[in-house]
Amino acid sequence: MLHDRVLVEVGADAGERRSSGGIVIPATAAMGGARRLTWSRVVAVGPHARAVEIGDRVLFDADDKPEVEVAGEVYVLMRERDVHAVAAERIADESTGLYL
């Protein structure tokens, strides 16, 4: 990974999801014009990434990010500035909770 790039895995939850009542909502369903953000796990980071580490969960907009296939697995490649939030165990001791 170069510079501030972040590579995240595309999980199964990025596609279909279930409502609280158990109804399956396909990934192609529109949300009334709203853009849906995606949580994914970081698998690699570049040397200049400051707030993201391998293993963190990050929130980002997957619609406009390029996908790459490595060894049969699909990943999303983005810059660190495209991450909206970071959820990590190391942040639990600090008062902010999430980096925004």
Coordinates of N, CA and C in Angstrom, one line a residue:
M1 N 0.8 -1.2 0.0 CA 0.0 0.0 0.0 C 0.9 1.2 0.0
L2 N 0.5 2.2 -0.8 CA 1.3 3.4 -0.9 C 0.6 4.6 -0.2
H3 N 1.3 5.6 0.3 CA 0.9 6.8 0.8 C -0.2 6.6 1.9
D4 N -1.4 7.3 1.7 CA -2.4 7.2 2.7 C -3.6 6.3 2.3
R5 N -3.3 5.3 1.5 CA -4.3 4.4 1.0 C -4.7 3.4 2.0
V6 N -6.0 3.0 2.0 CA -6.6 2.1 2.9 C -7.3 1.0 2.1
L7 N -7.1 -0.3 2.4 CA -7.7 -1.4 1.7 C -8.6 -2.1 2.7
V8 N -9.9 -2.2 2.3 CA -10.9 -2.8 3.2 C -11.6 -3.9 2.6
E9 N -12.0 -4.9 3.4 CA -12.6 -6.1 2.8 C -14.1 -5.8 2.6
V10 N -14.7 -6.4 1.5 CA -16.1 -6.2 1.3 C -16.8 -7.4 1.9
G11 N -17.5 -7.1 3.0 CA -18.2 -8.2 3.7 C -19.5 -8.6 3.1
A12 N -20.1 -9.7 3.6 CA -21.4 -10.1 3.1 C -22.5 -9.2 3.4
D13 N -22.3 -8.4 4.5 CA -23.3 -7.4 5.0 C -23.4 -6.2 4.1
A14 N -22.5 -6.0 3.2 CA -22.5 -4.9 2.3 C -23.6 -5.0 1.2
G15 N -24.1 -6.2 1.0 CA -25.1 -6.4 0.0 C -26.5 -6.4 0.6
E16 N -27.1 -7.5 0.7 CA -28.5 -7.6 1.3 C -28.4 -7.3 2.8
R17 N -29.5 -6.8 3.3 CA -29.6 -6.6 4.8 C -31.0 -6.9 5.2
R18 N -31.2 -7.1 6.5 CA -32.5 -7.4 7.0 C -33.1 -6.3 7.9
S19 N -34.4 -6.1 7.8 CA -35.0 -5.1 8.6 C -35.2 -5.7 10.0
S20 N -35.7 -4.8 10.9 CA -35.9 -5.3 12.3 C -37.0 -6.4 12.3
G21 N -37.9 -6.4 11.4 CA -38.9 -7.4 11.3 C -38.5 -8.6 10.6
G22 N -37.3 -8.7 10.0 CA -36.8 -9.9 9.4 C -37.0 -9.9 7.9
I23 N -37.4 -8.8 7.3 CA -37.6 -8.7 5.8 C -36.3 -8.5 5.2
V24 N -36.0 -9.2 4.1 CA -34.7 -9.1 3.4 C -34.8 -7.9 2.5
I25 N -33.9 -7.0 2.6 CA -33.8 -5.8 1.7 C -32.7 -5.9 0.8
P26 N -32.9 -6.1 -0.6 CA -31.8 -6.2 -1.5 C -30.9 -5.0 -1.6
A27 N -29.6 -5.2 -2.0 CA -28.7 -4.2 -2.1 C -29.1 -3.1 -3.1
T28 N -29.9 -3.5 -4.1 CA -30.3 -2.6 -5.1 C -31.5 -1.7 -4.7
A29 N -32.1 -1.9 -3.6 CA -33.2 -1.2 -3.1 C -32.9 0.3 -2.8
A30 N -33.7 1.2 -3.3 CA -33.4 2.6 -3.1 C -33.8 3.0 -1.7
M31 N -33.1 4.0 -1.1 CA -33.4 4.4 0.2 C -34.0 5.9 0.2
G32 N -34.8 6.2 -0.8 CA -35.4 7.5 -0.8 C -34.4 8.6 -1.2
G33 N -33.4 8.3 -2.0 CA -32.5 9.3 -2.4 C -31.3 9.4 -1.4
A34 N -31.3 8.7 -0.3 CA -30.2 8.8 0.7 C -29.1 7.8 0.3
R35 N -27.9 8.2 0.5 CA -26.8 7.3 0.2 C -26.4 6.5 1.5
R36 N -26.3 5.2 1.3 CA -26.0 4.3 2.4 C -24.5 4.1 2.6
L37 N -24.0 4.4 3.8 CA -22.6 4.2 4.2 C -22.4 2.8 4.6
T38 N -21.2 2.3 4.4 CA -20.9 0.9 4.7 C -19.8 0.7 5.8
W39 N -19.9 -0.2 6.7 CA -18.9 -0.6 7.7 C -18.1 -1.7 7.1
S40 N -16.8 -1.6 7.1 CA -15.9 -2.7 6.6 C -14.6 -2.7 7.5
R41 N -14.0 -3.9 7.5 CA -12.7 -4.1 8.2 C -11.5 -3.7 7.4
V42 N -10.6 -3.0 7.9 CA -9.3 -2.6 7.3 C -8.4 -3.8 7.2
V43 N -7.8 -4.1 6.0 CA -6.9 -5.2 5.9 C -5.5 -4.8 5.6
A44 N -5.3 -3.5 5.1 CA -4.0 -3.0 4.8 C -4.1 -1.5 4.8
V45 N -3.0 -0.8 5.2 CA -2.9 0.6 5.2 C -1.5 1.0 4.7
G46 N -1.5 2.2 4.1 CA -0.2 2.8 3.6 C 0.6 3.4 4.8
P47 N 1.8 3.7 4.5 CA 2.7 4.2 5.6 C 2.3 5.6 6.1
H48 N 1.5 6.4 5.4 CA 1.1 7.7 5.8 C -0.3 7.8 6.4
A49 N -1.0 6.7 6.5 CA -2.3 6.7 7.2 C -2.1 6.9 8.7
R50 N -2.8 7.9 9.2 CA -2.6 8.3 10.6 C -3.6 7.8 11.6
A51 N -4.9 7.8 11.2 CA -5.9 7.4 12.2 C -6.5 6.0 12.0
V52 N -6.0 5.3 11.0 CA -6.6 4.0 10.7 C -5.4 2.9 10.8
E53 N -5.8 1.8 11.4 CA -4.8 0.7 11.6 C -5.5 -0.6 11.1
I54 N -4.7 -1.6 10.8 CA -5.2 -2.9 10.3 C -6.1 -3.4 11.4
G55 N -7.3 -3.9 11.1 CA -8.2 -4.5 12.0 C -9.3 -3.6 12.4
D56 N -9.2 -2.3 12.2 CA -10.2 -1.3 12.5 C -11.4 -1.5 11.6
R57 N -12.6 -1.1 12.1 CA -13.8 -1.0 11.3 C -13.9 0.4 10.9
V58 N -14.2 0.7 9.6 CA -14.3 2.0 9.1 C -15.7 2.2 8.4
L59 N -16.2 3.4 8.4 CA -17.4 3.7 7.8 C -17.1 4.6 6.6
F60 N -17.6 4.2 5.4 CA -17.3 4.9 4.2 C -18.4 4.8 3.2
D61 N -18.4 5.5 2.1 CA -19.4 5.4 1.0 C -18.8 4.5 -0.1
A62 N -19.3 3.3 -0.2 CA -18.8 2.3 -1.1 C -19.2 2.5 -2.5
D63 N -20.2 3.4 -2.8 CA -20.7 3.6 -4.1 C -19.7 4.1 -5.1
D64 N -18.8 5.0 -4.7 CA -17.9 5.6 -5.7 C -16.5 5.2 -5.5
K65 N -16.2 4.1 -4.8 CA -14.9 3.6 -4.6 C -14.5 2.4 -5.5
P66 N -13.3 2.3 -6.0 CA -12.9 1.2 -6.9 C -12.7 -0.1 -6.1
E67 N -13.2 -1.2 -6.7 CA -13.0 -2.5 -6.1 C -11.8 -3.1 -6.8
V68 N -11.1 -4.0 -6.0 CA -9.9 -4.7 -6.6 C -10.0 -6.1 -6.1
E69 N -9.6 -7.1 -6.9 CA -9.7 -8.5 -6.6 C -8.2 -8.9 -6.3
V70 N -8.0 -9.5 -5.2 CA -6.7 -10.0 -4.8 C -6.9 -11.5 -4.3
A71 N -6.2 -12.4 -5.0 CA -6.3 -13.8 -4.6 C -7.7 -14.3 -4.5
G72 N -8.6 -13.8 -5.4 CA -10.0 -14.3 -5.4 C -10.9 -13.6 -4.4
E73 N -10.4 -12.6 -3.6 CA -11.2 -11.9 -2.6 C -11.4 -10.5 -3.2
V74 N -12.5 -9.9 -2.9 CA -12.8 -8.5 -3.4 C -12.6 -7.5 -2.3
Y75 N -11.9 -6.5 -2.6 CA -11.6 -5.4 -1.6 C -11.9 -4.1 -2.2
V76 N -12.0 -3.0 -1.3 CA -12.3 -1.7 -1.8 C -11.0 -0.9 -1.4
L77 N -10.5 -0.1 -2.4 CA -9.3 0.7 -2.2 C -9.7 2.2 -2.1
M78 N -9.3 2.9 -1.1 CA -9.6 4.3 -1.0 C -8.5 5.1 -0.2
R79 N -8.7 6.4 -0.2 CA -7.7 7.2 0.6 C -8.3 7.4 2.0
E80 N -7.4 7.6 2.9 CA -7.8 7.7 4.3 C -8.8 8.9 4.5
R81 N -8.7 9.9 3.7 CA -9.6 11.1 3.9 C -11.1 10.7 3.5
D82 N -11.3 9.6 2.8 CA -12.6 9.1 2.4 C -13.3 8.4 3.5
V83 N -12.6 8.1 4.6 CA -13.2 7.4 5.8 C -14.0 8.4 6.6
H84 N -15.3 8.0 6.9 CA -16.1 8.9 7.7 C -16.0 8.7 9.2
A85 N -15.7 7.5 9.6 CA -15.6 7.2 11.0 C -14.7 5.9 11.2
V86 N -14.1 5.8 12.4 CA -13.3 4.6 12.7 C -13.7 4.1 14.0
A87 N -14.0 2.8 14.1 CA -14.4 2.1 15.3 C -13.3 1.1 15.6
A88 N -12.6 1.2 16.8 CA -11.5 0.4 17.1 C -11.5 0.2 18.6
E89 N -10.9 -1.0 19.1 CA -10.8 -1.2 20.5 C -9.9 -0.2 21.2
R90 N -8.8 0.2 20.5 CA -7.9 1.2 21.1 C -8.5 2.5 21.4
I91 N -9.6 2.8 20.8 CA -10.3 4.1 21.0 C -11.2 4.1 22.2
A92 N -11.5 2.9 22.7 CA -12.5 2.8 23.8 C -12.0 3.5 25.0
D93 N -10.7 3.7 25.3 CA -10.2 4.3 26.5 C -10.3 5.9 26.4
E94 N -10.4 6.4 25.2 CA -10.5 7.8 25.0 C -11.9 8.4 25.1
S95 N -12.0 9.6 25.3 CA -13.4 10.2 25.5 C -14.2 10.4 24.2
T96 N -13.5 10.4 23.1 CA -14.3 10.7 21.8 C -15.1 9.5 21.3
G97 N -14.6 8.3 21.5 CA -15.3 7.1 21.0 C -15.0 6.8 19.5
L98 N -15.2 7.8 18.6 CA -15.0 7.6 17.2 C -14.3 8.8 16.7
Y99 N -13.4 8.5 15.7 CA -12.8 9.6 14.9 C -13.8 10.0 13.9
L100 N -14.1 11.3 13.8 CA -15.0 11.7 12.7 C -14.3 12.7 11.8

